[in-house]
mmCIF file with all atom_site columns, C-alpha atoms in Angstrom:
data_model
loop_
_atom_site.group_PDB
_atom_site.id
_atom_site.type_symbol
_atom_site.label_atom_id
_atom_site.label_alt_id
_atom_site.label_comp_id
_atom_site.label_asym_id
_atom_site.label_entity_id
_atom_site.label_seq_id
_atom_site.pdbx_PDB_ins_code
_atom_site.Cartn_x
_atom_site.Cartn_y
_atom_site.Cartn_z
_atom_site.occupancy
_atom_site.B_iso_or_equiv
_atom_site.pdbx_formal_charge
_atom_site.auth_seq_id
_atom_site.auth_comp_id
_atom_site.auth_asym_id
_atom_site.auth_atom_id
_atom_site.pdbx_PDB_model_num
ATOM 1   C CA . ASP A 1 1   ? 337.521 21.976  24.528 1.00 0.00 ? 146 ASP A CA 1
ATOM 2   C CA . GLN A 1 2   ? 336.947 18.237  24.350 1.00 0.00 ? 147 GLN A CA 1
ATOM 3   C CA . GLN A 1 3   ? 337.519 16.953  27.870 1.00 0.00 ? 148 GLN A CA 1
ATOM 4   C CA . VAL A 1 4   ? 336.757 13.357  26.941 1.00 0.00 ? 149 VAL A CA 1
ATOM 5   C CA . LYS A 1 5   ? 338.292 11.989  23.774 1.00 0.00 ? 150 LYS A CA 1
ATOM 6   C CA . GLN A 1 6   ? 337.856 8.817   21.821 1.00 0.00 ? 151 GLN A CA 1
ATOM 7   C CA . ASN A 1 7   ? 340.541 9.053   19.187 1.00 0.00 ? 152 ASN A CA 1
ATOM 8   C CA . SER A 1 8   ? 339.456 6.046   17.154 1.00 0.00 ? 153 SER A CA 1
ATOM 9   C CA . PRO A 1 9   ? 336.261 6.826   15.279 1.00 0.00 ? 154 PRO A CA 1
ATOM 10  C CA . SER A 1 10  ? 335.900 3.226   14.165 1.00 0.00 ? 155 SER A CA 1
ATOM 11  C CA . LEU A 1 11  ? 337.142 -0.265  14.939 1.00 0.00 ? 156 LEU A CA 1
ATOM 12  C CA . SER A 1 12  ? 336.637 -3.566  13.140 1.00 0.00 ? 157 SER A CA 1
ATOM 13  C CA . VAL A 1 13  ? 337.085 -6.854  14.986 1.00 0.00 ? 158 VAL A CA 1
ATOM 14  C CA . GLN A 1 14  ? 336.473 -10.431 14.010 1.00 0.00 ? 159 GLN A CA 1
ATOM 15  C CA . GLU A 1 15  ? 333.809 -12.387 15.882 1.00 0.00 ? 160 GLU A CA 1
ATOM 16  C CA . GLY A 1 16  ? 335.256 -14.211 18.872 1.00 0.00 ? 161 GLY A CA 1
ATOM 17  C CA . ARG A 1 17  ? 338.248 -11.896 19.229 1.00 0.00 ? 162 ARG A CA 1
ATOM 18  C CA . ILE A 1 18  ? 338.756 -9.149  21.774 1.00 0.00 ? 163 ILE A CA 1
ATOM 19  C CA . SER A 1 19  ? 337.534 -5.605  21.133 1.00 0.00 ? 164 SER A CA 1
ATOM 20  C CA . ILE A 1 20  ? 339.415 -2.836  22.899 1.00 0.00 ? 165 ILE A CA 1
ATOM 21  C CA . LEU A 1 21  ? 337.929 0.627   22.903 1.00 0.00 ? 166 LEU A CA 1
ATOM 22  C CA . ASN A 1 22  ? 339.962 3.493   24.305 1.00 0.00 ? 167 ASN A CA 1
ATOM 23  C CA . CYS A 1 23  ? 339.101 6.770   25.959 1.00 0.00 ? 168 CYS A CA 1
ATOM 24  C CA . ASP A 1 24  ? 341.253 9.615   27.276 1.00 0.00 ? 169 ASP A CA 1
ATOM 25  C CA . TYR A 1 25  ? 340.263 12.503  29.484 1.00 0.00 ? 170 TYR A CA 1
ATOM 26  C CA . THR A 1 26  ? 341.892 15.753  30.484 1.00 0.00 ? 171 THR A CA 1
ATOM 27  C CA . ASN A 1 27  ? 339.958 16.856  33.569 1.00 0.00 ? 172 ASN A CA 1
ATOM 28  C CA . SER A 1 28  ? 341.647 15.404  36.651 1.00 0.00 ? 173 SER A CA 1
ATOM 29  C CA . MET A 1 29  ? 338.500 16.128  38.675 1.00 0.00 ? 174 MET A CA 1
ATOM 30  C CA . PHE A 1 30  ? 336.614 13.338  36.914 1.00 0.00 ? 175 PHE A CA 1
ATOM 31  C CA . ASP A 1 31  ? 336.154 10.448  39.309 1.00 0.00 ? 176 ASP A CA 1
ATOM 32  C CA . TYR A 1 32  ? 333.423 8.318   37.797 1.00 0.00 ? 177 TYR A CA 1
ATOM 33  C CA . PHE A 1 33  ? 333.428 6.854   34.311 1.00 0.00 ? 178 PHE A CA 1
ATOM 34  C CA . LEU A 1 34  ? 330.819 5.051   32.250 1.00 0.00 ? 179 LEU A CA 1
ATOM 35  C CA . TRP A 1 35  ? 330.522 3.263   28.947 1.00 0.00 ? 180 TRP A CA 1
ATOM 36  C CA . TYR A 1 36  ? 327.379 3.402   26.867 1.00 0.00 ? 181 TYR A CA 1
ATOM 37  C CA . LYS A 1 37  ? 326.409 1.515   23.732 1.00 0.00 ? 182 LYS A CA 1
ATOM 38  C CA . LYS A 1 38  ? 324.258 3.165   21.098 1.00 0.00 ? 183 LYS A CA 1
ATOM 39  C CA . TYR A 1 39  ? 322.443 1.832   18.072 1.00 0.00 ? 184 TYR A CA 1
ATOM 40  C CA . PRO A 1 40  ? 321.342 4.230   15.283 1.00 0.00 ? 185 PRO A CA 1
ATOM 41  C CA . ALA A 1 41  ? 318.222 6.263   16.084 1.00 0.00 ? 186 ALA A CA 1
ATOM 42  C CA . GLU A 1 42  ? 318.149 4.962   19.654 1.00 0.00 ? 187 GLU A CA 1
ATOM 43  C CA . GLY A 1 43  ? 319.234 6.337   22.985 1.00 0.00 ? 188 GLY A CA 1
ATOM 44  C CA . PRO A 1 44  ? 322.454 5.107   24.618 1.00 0.00 ? 189 PRO A CA 1
ATOM 45  C CA . THR A 1 45  ? 322.284 1.989   26.789 1.00 0.00 ? 190 THR A CA 1
ATOM 46  C CA . PHE A 1 46  ? 324.361 1.845   29.956 1.00 0.00 ? 191 PHE A CA 1
ATOM 47  C CA . LEU A 1 47  ? 326.990 -0.908  29.862 1.00 0.00 ? 192 LEU A CA 1
ATOM 48  C CA . ILE A 1 48  ? 329.441 -0.631  32.718 1.00 0.00 ? 193 ILE A CA 1
ATOM 49  C CA . SER A 1 49  ? 330.989 1.961   34.984 1.00 0.00 ? 194 SER A CA 1
ATOM 50  C CA . ILE A 1 50  ? 334.014 2.410   37.209 1.00 0.00 ? 195 ILE A CA 1
ATOM 51  C CA . SER A 1 51  ? 334.867 4.637   40.116 1.00 0.00 ? 196 SER A CA 1
ATOM 52  C CA . SER A 1 52  ? 338.283 6.243   40.383 1.00 0.00 ? 197 SER A CA 1
ATOM 53  C CA . ILE A 1 53  ? 339.012 4.226   43.515 1.00 0.00 ? 198 ILE A CA 1
ATOM 54  C CA . LYS A 1 54  ? 339.213 1.131   41.334 1.00 0.00 ? 199 LYS A CA 1
ATOM 55  C CA . ASP A 1 55  ? 341.340 0.249   38.354 1.00 0.00 ? 200 ASP A CA 1
ATOM 56  C CA . LYS A 1 56  ? 339.206 -2.552  36.977 1.00 0.00 ? 201 LYS A CA 1
ATOM 57  C CA . ASN A 1 57  ? 335.567 -3.521  36.866 1.00 0.00 ? 202 ASN A CA 1
ATOM 58  C CA . GLU A 1 58  ? 334.223 -6.607  35.171 1.00 0.00 ? 203 GLU A CA 1
ATOM 59  C CA . ASP A 1 59  ? 330.712 -7.581  34.134 1.00 0.00 ? 204 ASP A CA 1
ATOM 60  C CA . GLY A 1 60  ? 330.398 -10.676 31.993 1.00 0.00 ? 205 GLY A CA 1
ATOM 61  C CA . ARG A 1 61  ? 332.090 -10.112 28.657 1.00 0.00 ? 206 ARG A CA 1
ATOM 62  C CA . PHE A 1 62  ? 332.753 -6.454  29.459 1.00 0.00 ? 207 PHE A CA 1
ATOM 63  C CA . THR A 1 63  ? 335.708 -5.178  31.471 1.00 0.00 ? 208 THR A CA 1
ATOM 64  C CA . VAL A 1 64  ? 336.642 -1.563  32.012 1.00 0.00 ? 209 VAL A CA 1
ATOM 65  C CA . PHE A 1 65  ? 340.181 -0.597  32.989 1.00 0.00 ? 210 PHE A CA 1
ATOM 66  C CA . LEU A 1 66  ? 341.122 2.770   34.461 1.00 0.00 ? 211 LEU A CA 1
ATOM 67  C CA . ASN A 1 67  ? 344.617 4.237   34.518 1.00 0.00 ? 212 ASN A CA 1
ATOM 68  C CA . LYS A 1 68  ? 344.315 7.429   36.527 1.00 0.00 ? 213 LYS A CA 1
ATOM 69  C CA . SER A 1 69  ? 347.897 8.528   36.102 1.00 0.00 ? 214 SER A CA 1
ATOM 70  C CA . ALA A 1 70  ? 347.550 8.355   32.336 1.00 0.00 ? 215 ALA A CA 1
ATOM 71  C CA . LYS A 1 71  ? 343.980 9.673   32.420 1.00 0.00 ? 216 LYS A CA 1
ATOM 72  C CA . HIS A 1 72  ? 342.995 6.754   30.255 1.00 0.00 ? 217 HIS A CA 1
ATOM 73  C CA . LEU A 1 73  ? 340.294 4.137   30.335 1.00 0.00 ? 218 LEU A CA 1
ATOM 74  C CA . SER A 1 74  ? 339.491 1.258   28.080 1.00 0.00 ? 219 SER A CA 1
ATOM 75  C CA . LEU A 1 75  ? 336.614 -1.119  27.494 1.00 0.00 ? 220 LEU A CA 1
ATOM 76  C CA . HIS A 1 76  ? 337.404 -4.733  26.651 1.00 0.00 ? 221 HIS A CA 1
ATOM 77  C CA . ILE A 1 77  ? 334.784 -6.952  25.094 1.00 0.00 ? 222 ILE A CA 1
ATOM 78  C CA . VAL A 1 78  ? 335.645 -10.614 24.886 1.00 0.00 ? 223 VAL A CA 1
ATOM 79  C CA . PRO A 1 79  ? 334.576 -12.572 23.012 1.00 0.00 ? 224 PRO A CA 1
ATOM 80  C CA . SER A 1 80  ? 333.157 -10.059 20.565 1.00 0.00 ? 225 SER A CA 1
ATOM 81  C CA . GLN A 1 81  ? 329.821 -10.903 18.997 1.00 0.00 ? 226 GLN A CA 1
ATOM 82  C CA . PRO A 1 82  ? 328.057 -9.494  15.912 1.00 0.00 ? 227 PRO A CA 1
ATOM 83  C CA . GLY A 1 83  ? 325.401 -7.988  18.186 1.00 0.00 ? 228 GLY A CA 1
ATOM 84  C CA . ASP A 1 84  ? 328.098 -5.855  19.774 1.00 0.00 ? 229 ASP A CA 1
ATOM 85  C CA . SER A 1 85  ? 328.294 -3.808  16.575 1.00 0.00 ? 230 SER A CA 1
ATOM 86  C CA . ALA A 1 86  ? 327.278 -0.302  17.630 1.00 0.00 ? 231 ALA A CA 1
ATOM 87  C CA . VAL A 1 87  ? 328.726 3.058   18.606 1.00 0.00 ? 232 VAL A CA 1
ATOM 88  C CA . TYR A 1 88  ? 330.352 3.090   22.038 1.00 0.00 ? 233 TYR A CA 1
ATOM 89  C CA . PHE A 1 89  ? 330.583 6.274   24.071 1.00 0.00 ? 234 PHE A CA 1
ATOM 90  C CA . CYS A 1 90  ? 332.655 6.768   27.154 1.00 0.00 ? 235 CYS A CA 1
ATOM 91  C CA . ALA A 1 91  ? 331.472 9.374   29.632 1.00 0.00 ? 236 ALA A CA 1
ATOM 92  C CA . ALA A 1 92  ? 332.952 10.979  32.705 1.00 0.00 ? 237 ALA A CA 1
ATOM 93  C CA . SER A 1 93  ? 331.588 12.837  35.681 1.00 0.00 ? 238 SER A CA 1
ATOM 94  C CA . VAL A 1 94  ? 332.521 14.393  38.991 1.00 0.00 ? 239 VAL A CA 1
ATOM 95  C CA . ILE A 1 95  ? 330.680 12.769  41.875 1.00 0.00 ? 240 ILE A CA 1
ATOM 96  C CA . SER A 1 96  ? 329.422 15.480  44.154 1.00 0.00 ? 241 SER A CA 1
ATOM 97  C CA . GLY A 1 97  ? 326.589 13.746  45.982 1.00 0.00 ? 242 GLY A CA 1
ATOM 98  C CA . THR A 1 98  ? 324.071 15.493  43.819 1.00 0.00 ? 243 THR A CA 1
ATOM 99  C CA . ALA A 1 99  ? 323.196 15.077  40.173 1.00 0.00 ? 244 ALA A CA 1
ATOM 100 C CA . SER A 1 100 ? 326.356 15.437  38.162 1.00 0.00 ? 245 SER A CA 1
ATOM 101 C CA . LYS A 1 101 ? 326.694 16.128  34.497 1.00 0.00 ? 246 LYS A CA 1
ATOM 102 C CA . LEU A 1 102 ? 328.125 13.534  32.190 1.00 0.00 ? 247 LEU A CA 1
ATOM 103 C CA . THR A 1 103 ? 330.695 14.592  29.635 1.00 0.00 ? 248 THR A CA 1
ATOM 104 C CA . PHE A 1 104 ? 330.682 12.303  26.625 1.00 0.00 ? 249 PHE A CA 1
ATOM 105 C CA . GLY A 1 105 ? 333.393 11.368  24.188 1.00 0.00 ? 250 GLY A CA 1
ATOM 106 C CA . THR A 1 106 ? 332.785 11.452  20.448 1.00 0.00 ? 251 THR A CA 1
ATOM 107 C CA . GLY A 1 107 ? 332.182 7.724   20.175 1.00 0.00 ? 252 GLY A CA 1
ATOM 108 C CA . THR A 1 108 ? 333.823 4.747   18.490 1.00 0.00 ? 253 THR A CA 1
ATOM 109 C CA . ARG A 1 109 ? 331.911 2.710   15.960 1.00 0.00 ? 254 ARG A CA 1
ATOM 110 C CA . LEU A 1 110 ? 332.593 -0.986  16.516 1.00 0.00 ? 255 LEU A CA 1
ATOM 111 C CA . GLN A 1 111 ? 331.985 -3.426  13.702 1.00 0.00 ? 256 GLN A CA 1
ATOM 112 C CA . VAL A 1 112 ? 332.185 -7.106  14.592 1.00 0.00 ? 257 VAL A CA 1
ATOM 113 C CA . THR A 1 113 ? 332.617 -9.190  11.483 1.00 0.00 ? 258 THR A CA 1
ATOM 114 C CA . LEU A 1 114 ? 331.863 -12.859 10.968 1.00 0.00 ? 259 LEU A CA 1
ATOM 115 C CA . GLY B 2 1   ? 314.943 -2.108  35.689 1.00 0.00 ? 136 GLY B CA 1
ATOM 116 C CA . ALA B 2 2   ? 315.424 1.498   34.682 1.00 0.00 ? 137 ALA B CA 1
ATOM 117 C CA . VAL B 2 3   ? 313.257 2.329   31.713 1.00 0.00 ? 138 VAL B CA 1
ATOM 118 C CA . VAL B 2 4   ? 312.993 5.798   30.253 1.00 0.00 ? 139 VAL B CA 1
ATOM 119 C CA . SER B 2 5   ? 310.317 6.470   27.689 1.00 0.00 ? 140 SER B CA 1
ATOM 120 C CA . GLN B 2 6   ? 310.630 9.357   25.252 1.00 0.00 ? 141 GLN B CA 1
ATOM 121 C CA . HIS B 2 7   ? 307.823 10.511  22.996 1.00 0.00 ? 142 HIS B CA 1
ATOM 122 C CA . PRO B 2 8   ? 307.457 11.163  20.127 1.00 0.00 ? 143 PRO B CA 1
ATOM 123 C CA . SER B 2 9   ? 310.211 9.225   18.419 1.00 0.00 ? 144 SER B CA 1
ATOM 124 C CA . ARG B 2 10  ? 309.990 11.348  15.318 1.00 0.00 ? 145 ARG B CA 1
ATOM 125 C CA . VAL B 2 11  ? 308.335 14.641  14.512 1.00 0.00 ? 146 VAL B CA 1
ATOM 126 C CA . ILE B 2 12  ? 308.196 16.747  11.376 1.00 0.00 ? 147 ILE B CA 1
ATOM 127 C CA . CYS B 2 13  ? 306.944 20.282  11.732 1.00 0.00 ? 148 CYS B CA 1
ATOM 128 C CA . LYS B 2 14  ? 306.745 23.543  9.848  1.00 0.00 ? 149 LYS B CA 1
ATOM 129 C CA . SER B 2 15  ? 309.088 26.398  10.600 1.00 0.00 ? 150 SER B CA 1
ATOM 130 C CA . GLY B 2 16  ? 307.689 28.675  13.296 1.00 0.00 ? 151 GLY B CA 1
ATOM 131 C CA . THR B 2 17  ? 305.701 26.035  15.144 1.00 0.00 ? 152 THR B CA 1
ATOM 132 C CA . SER B 2 18  ? 306.444 24.672  18.597 1.00 0.00 ? 153 SER B CA 1
ATOM 133 C CA . VAL B 2 19  ? 307.163 21.044  19.401 1.00 0.00 ? 154 VAL B CA 1
ATOM 134 C CA . LYS B 2 20  ? 306.896 19.324  22.778 1.00 0.00 ? 155 LYS B CA 1
ATOM 135 C CA . ILE B 2 21  ? 308.930 16.243  23.647 1.00 0.00 ? 156 ILE B CA 1
ATOM 136 C CA . GLU B 2 22  ? 308.114 14.149  26.717 1.00 0.00 ? 157 GLU B CA 1
ATOM 137 C CA . CYS B 2 23  ? 310.502 12.123  28.824 1.00 0.00 ? 158 CYS B CA 1
ATOM 138 C CA . ARG B 2 24  ? 309.162 9.707   31.427 1.00 0.00 ? 159 ARG B CA 1
ATOM 139 C CA . SER B 2 25  ? 310.908 7.429   33.884 1.00 0.00 ? 160 SER B CA 1
ATOM 140 C CA . LEU B 2 26  ? 308.623 4.406   33.946 1.00 0.00 ? 161 LEU B CA 1
ATOM 141 C CA . ASP B 2 27  ? 309.836 2.323   36.880 1.00 0.00 ? 162 ASP B CA 1
ATOM 142 C CA . PHE B 2 28  ? 311.795 4.742   39.040 1.00 0.00 ? 163 PHE B CA 1
ATOM 143 C CA . GLN B 2 29  ? 311.670 8.274   40.345 1.00 0.00 ? 164 GLN B CA 1
ATOM 144 C CA . ALA B 2 30  ? 314.014 10.857  38.925 1.00 0.00 ? 165 ALA B CA 1
ATOM 145 C CA . THR B 2 31  ? 314.527 14.197  40.626 1.00 0.00 ? 166 THR B CA 1
ATOM 146 C CA . THR B 2 32  ? 316.923 15.070  37.848 1.00 0.00 ? 167 THR B CA 1
ATOM 147 C CA . MET B 2 33  ? 316.581 14.574  34.131 1.00 0.00 ? 168 MET B CA 1
ATOM 148 C CA . PHE B 2 34  ? 318.884 15.716  31.365 1.00 0.00 ? 169 PHE B CA 1
ATOM 149 C CA . TRP B 2 35  ? 318.292 16.861  27.809 1.00 0.00 ? 170 TRP B CA 1
ATOM 150 C CA . TYR B 2 36  ? 320.893 16.252  25.132 1.00 0.00 ? 171 TYR B CA 1
ATOM 151 C CA . ARG B 2 37  ? 321.223 17.038  21.477 1.00 0.00 ? 172 ARG B CA 1
ATOM 152 C CA . GLN B 2 38  ? 323.199 14.983  19.014 1.00 0.00 ? 173 GLN B CA 1
ATOM 153 C CA . PHE B 2 39  ? 324.296 16.093  15.574 1.00 0.00 ? 174 PHE B CA 1
ATOM 154 C CA . PRO B 2 40  ? 325.228 13.471  12.975 1.00 0.00 ? 175 PRO B CA 1
ATOM 155 C CA . LYS B 2 41  ? 328.451 11.644  13.819 1.00 0.00 ? 176 LYS B CA 1
ATOM 156 C CA . GLN B 2 42  ? 329.013 13.813  16.866 1.00 0.00 ? 177 GLN B CA 1
ATOM 157 C CA . SER B 2 43  ? 328.859 13.329  20.587 1.00 0.00 ? 178 SER B CA 1
ATOM 158 C CA . LEU B 2 44  ? 325.909 13.945  22.845 1.00 0.00 ? 179 LEU B CA 1
ATOM 159 C CA . MET B 2 45  ? 325.889 17.579  23.886 1.00 0.00 ? 180 MET B CA 1
ATOM 160 C CA . LEU B 2 46  ? 324.177 18.398  27.158 1.00 0.00 ? 181 LEU B CA 1
ATOM 161 C CA . MET B 2 47  ? 321.618 21.149  26.695 1.00 0.00 ? 182 MET B CA 1
ATOM 162 C CA . ALA B 2 48  ? 320.144 21.449  30.153 1.00 0.00 ? 183 ALA B CA 1
ATOM 163 C CA . THR B 2 49  ? 319.603 19.763  33.484 1.00 0.00 ? 184 THR B CA 1
ATOM 164 C CA . SER B 2 50  ? 315.986 19.484  34.520 1.00 0.00 ? 185 SER B CA 1
ATOM 165 C CA . ASN B 2 51  ? 315.243 19.518  38.249 1.00 0.00 ? 186 ASN B CA 1
ATOM 166 C CA . GLU B 2 52  ? 311.873 18.501  39.637 1.00 0.00 ? 187 GLU B CA 1
ATOM 167 C CA . GLY B 2 53  ? 310.073 21.456  41.148 1.00 0.00 ? 188 GLY B CA 1
ATOM 168 C CA . SER B 2 54  ? 312.635 24.058  40.167 1.00 0.00 ? 189 SER B CA 1
ATOM 169 C CA . LYS B 2 55  ? 314.024 25.832  37.150 1.00 0.00 ? 190 LYS B CA 1
ATOM 170 C CA . ALA B 2 56  ? 316.204 24.008  34.691 1.00 0.00 ? 191 ALA B CA 1
ATOM 171 C CA . THR B 2 57  ? 319.901 24.712  34.460 1.00 0.00 ? 192 THR B CA 1
ATOM 172 C CA . TYR B 2 58  ? 320.992 25.474  30.918 1.00 0.00 ? 193 TYR B CA 1
ATOM 173 C CA . GLU B 2 59  ? 324.418 24.931  29.427 1.00 0.00 ? 194 GLU B CA 1
ATOM 174 C CA . GLN B 2 60  ? 326.312 27.836  27.972 1.00 0.00 ? 195 GLN B CA 1
ATOM 175 C CA . GLY B 2 61  ? 325.049 28.790  24.550 1.00 0.00 ? 196 GLY B CA 1
ATOM 176 C CA . VAL B 2 62  ? 321.632 27.148  24.922 1.00 0.00 ? 197 VAL B CA 1
ATOM 177 C CA . GLU B 2 63  ? 318.756 29.614  24.697 1.00 0.00 ? 198 GLU B CA 1
ATOM 178 C CA . LYS B 2 64  ? 316.391 29.043  27.608 1.00 0.00 ? 199 LYS B CA 1
ATOM 179 C CA . ASP B 2 65  ? 313.561 30.887  25.890 1.00 0.00 ? 200 ASP B CA 1
ATOM 180 C CA . LYS B 2 66  ? 313.989 28.708  22.835 1.00 0.00 ? 201 LYS B CA 1
ATOM 181 C CA . PHE B 2 67  ? 314.146 25.392  24.652 1.00 0.00 ? 202 PHE B CA 1
ATOM 182 C CA . LEU B 2 68  ? 311.582 25.421  27.455 1.00 0.00 ? 203 LEU B CA 1
ATOM 183 C CA . ILE B 2 69  ? 311.940 22.706  30.057 1.00 0.00 ? 204 ILE B CA 1
ATOM 184 C CA . ASN B 2 70  ? 309.315 21.710  32.607 1.00 0.00 ? 205 ASN B CA 1
ATOM 185 C CA . HIS B 2 71  ? 309.900 19.006  35.221 1.00 0.00 ? 206 HIS B CA 1
ATOM 186 C CA . ALA B 2 72  ? 306.511 18.876  36.887 1.00 0.00 ? 207 ALA B CA 1
ATOM 187 C CA . SER B 2 73  ? 306.785 15.506  38.611 1.00 0.00 ? 208 SER B CA 1
ATOM 188 C CA . LEU B 2 74  ? 309.337 12.902  39.661 1.00 0.00 ? 209 LEU B CA 1
ATOM 189 C CA . THR B 2 75  ? 308.659 10.910  36.519 1.00 0.00 ? 210 THR B CA 1
ATOM 190 C CA . LEU B 2 76  ? 308.081 13.485  33.783 1.00 0.00 ? 211 LEU B CA 1
ATOM 191 C CA . SER B 2 77  ? 310.118 16.197  32.110 1.00 0.00 ? 212 SER B CA 1
ATOM 192 C CA . THR B 2 78  ? 309.172 17.978  28.910 1.00 0.00 ? 213 THR B CA 1
ATOM 193 C CA . LEU B 2 79  ? 311.238 19.909  26.394 1.00 0.00 ? 214 LEU B CA 1
ATOM 194 C CA . THR B 2 80  ? 309.429 22.387  24.162 1.00 0.00 ? 215 THR B CA 1
ATOM 195 C CA . VAL B 2 81  ? 311.240 23.722  21.125 1.00 0.00 ? 216 VAL B CA 1
ATOM 196 C CA . THR B 2 82  ? 309.551 27.060  20.533 1.00 0.00 ? 217 THR B CA 1
ATOM 197 C CA . SER B 2 83  ? 309.280 28.689  17.121 1.00 0.00 ? 218 SER B CA 1
ATOM 198 C CA . ALA B 2 84  ? 311.300 25.908  15.553 1.00 0.00 ? 219 ALA B CA 1
ATOM 199 C CA . HIS B 2 85  ? 313.548 26.635  12.591 1.00 0.00 ? 220 HIS B CA 1
ATOM 200 C CA . PRO B 2 86  ? 315.382 24.280  10.219 1.00 0.00 ? 221 PRO B CA 1
ATOM 201 C CA . GLU B 2 87  ? 318.610 24.711  12.204 1.00 0.00 ? 222 GLU B CA 1
ATOM 202 C CA . ASP B 2 88  ? 316.831 23.161  15.202 1.00 0.00 ? 223 ASP B CA 1
ATOM 203 C CA . SER B 2 89  ? 316.521 19.902  13.296 1.00 0.00 ? 224 SER B CA 1
ATOM 204 C CA . SER B 2 90  ? 318.434 17.334  15.287 1.00 0.00 ? 225 SER B CA 1
ATOM 205 C CA . PHE B 2 91  ? 318.231 14.226  17.456 1.00 0.00 ? 226 PHE B CA 1
ATOM 206 C CA . TYR B 2 92  ? 317.125 15.097  20.974 1.00 0.00 ? 227 TYR B CA 1
ATOM 207 C CA . ILE B 2 93  ? 317.689 12.594  23.773 1.00 0.00 ? 228 ILE B CA 1
ATOM 208 C CA . CYS B 2 94  ? 316.620 12.721  27.394 1.00 0.00 ? 229 CYS B CA 1
ATOM 209 C CA . SER B 2 95  ? 318.034 10.829  30.328 1.00 0.00 ? 230 SER B CA 1
ATOM 210 C CA . ALA B 2 96  ? 317.045 10.321  33.929 1.00 0.00 ? 231 ALA B CA 1
ATOM 211 C CA . ARG B 2 97  ? 319.201 9.735   36.960 1.00 0.00 ? 232 ARG B CA 1
ATOM 212 C CA . LYS B 2 98  ? 317.885 7.336   39.567 1.00 0.00 ? 233 LYS B CA 1
ATOM 213 C CA . THR B 2 99  ? 317.174 9.073   42.834 1.00 0.00 ? 234 THR B CA 1
ATOM 214 C CA . GLY B 2 100 ? 318.840 7.738   45.951 1.00 0.00 ? 235 GLY B CA 1
ATOM 215 C CA . LEU B 2 101 ? 321.572 5.641   44.427 1.00 0.00 ? 236 LEU B CA 1
ATOM 216 C CA . ALA B 2 102 ? 324.145 4.737   47.059 1.00 0.00 ? 237 ALA B CA 1
ATOM 217 C CA . GLY B 2 103 ? 327.672 6.090   46.882 1.00 0.00 ? 238 GLY B CA 1
ATOM 218 C CA . GLY B 2 104 ? 326.740 8.983   44.657 1.00 0.00 ? 239 GLY B CA 1
ATOM 219 C CA . LEU B 2 105 ? 326.602 6.795   41.589 1.00 0.00 ? 240 LEU B CA 1
ATOM 220 C CA . ASN B 2 106 ? 325.659 8.860   38.604 1.00 0.00 ? 241 ASN B CA 1
ATOM 221 C CA . ILE B 2 107 ? 324.199 6.408   36.130 1.00 0.00 ? 242 ILE B CA 1
ATOM 222 C CA . GLN B 2 108 ? 321.910 8.050   33.634 1.00 0.00 ? 243 GLN B CA 1
ATOM 223 C CA . TYR B 2 109 ? 319.339 6.001   31.783 1.00 0.00 ? 244 TYR B CA 1
ATOM 224 C CA . PHE B 2 110 ? 318.392 7.251   28.355 1.00 0.00 ? 245 PHE B CA 1
ATOM 225 C CA . GLY B 2 111 ? 315.246 7.476   26.313 1.00 0.00 ? 246 GLY B CA 1
ATOM 226 C CA . ALA B 2 112 ? 315.182 6.336   22.704 1.00 0.00 ? 247 ALA B CA 1
ATOM 227 C CA . GLY B 2 113 ? 315.480 9.864   21.361 1.00 0.00 ? 248 GLY B CA 1
ATOM 228 C CA . THR B 2 114 ? 313.357 12.137  19.181 1.00 0.00 ? 249 THR B CA 1
ATOM 229 C CA . ARG B 2 115 ? 314.273 12.963  15.618 1.00 0.00 ? 250 ARG B CA 1
ATOM 230 C CA . LEU B 2 116 ? 313.060 16.502  14.935 1.00 0.00 ? 251 LEU B CA 1
ATOM 231 C CA . SER B 2 117 ? 312.854 17.707  11.353 1.00 0.00 ? 252 SER B CA 1
ATOM 232 C CA . VAL B 2 118 ? 311.816 21.318  10.783 1.00 0.00 ? 253 VAL B CA 1
ATOM 233 C CA . LEU B 2 119 ? 310.764 22.140  7.237  1.00 0.00 ? 254 LEU B CA 1
#
């Protein structure tokens, strides 16, 4: 049972344009969401997160949008750069005040072309 | 910063041997660390949650006698794959959660991973 889904396994975007990566979840208990970037043979790198009390969080070129009613979040990268080419994972958790597990999506491979 | 060091990055071993993987938080304390496994082109699957000073919590389907976890200090957790077999070959990744983050933030910082190949 995949509680966090990234339905697009890959995405190709031209340099300078906007990259939009999507993520859907089914567990309504999730209240904290994160995006990670991963290069081959490396561990994921934290990018940006959002709490369910917000619908938008921005950090430089990265913006995450959360639509709780649709159980959908998206990561916008603008402008996209060749160095952004990687696999992007969204993850979700339930904040309980103690260590909470992260549930990861299956990832979207982003290719930024020149 | 929040740096997590994982060692070794790659290990090749014979079937039946045991392999130990170390995960260290270098610039912060972590009461909780996590061990994941990733198969090719698949998501990260949580294997177990490692708690400093207590027993690890294993996910359903993960054999605790096969994957021994020790979290002896606030900066070190180890995963030992005992009596490794070819089906244990995979990419193992650890993460650490910063202790004391305000608001219950649950940001995990990941090591670089260990590629285990069992011959």
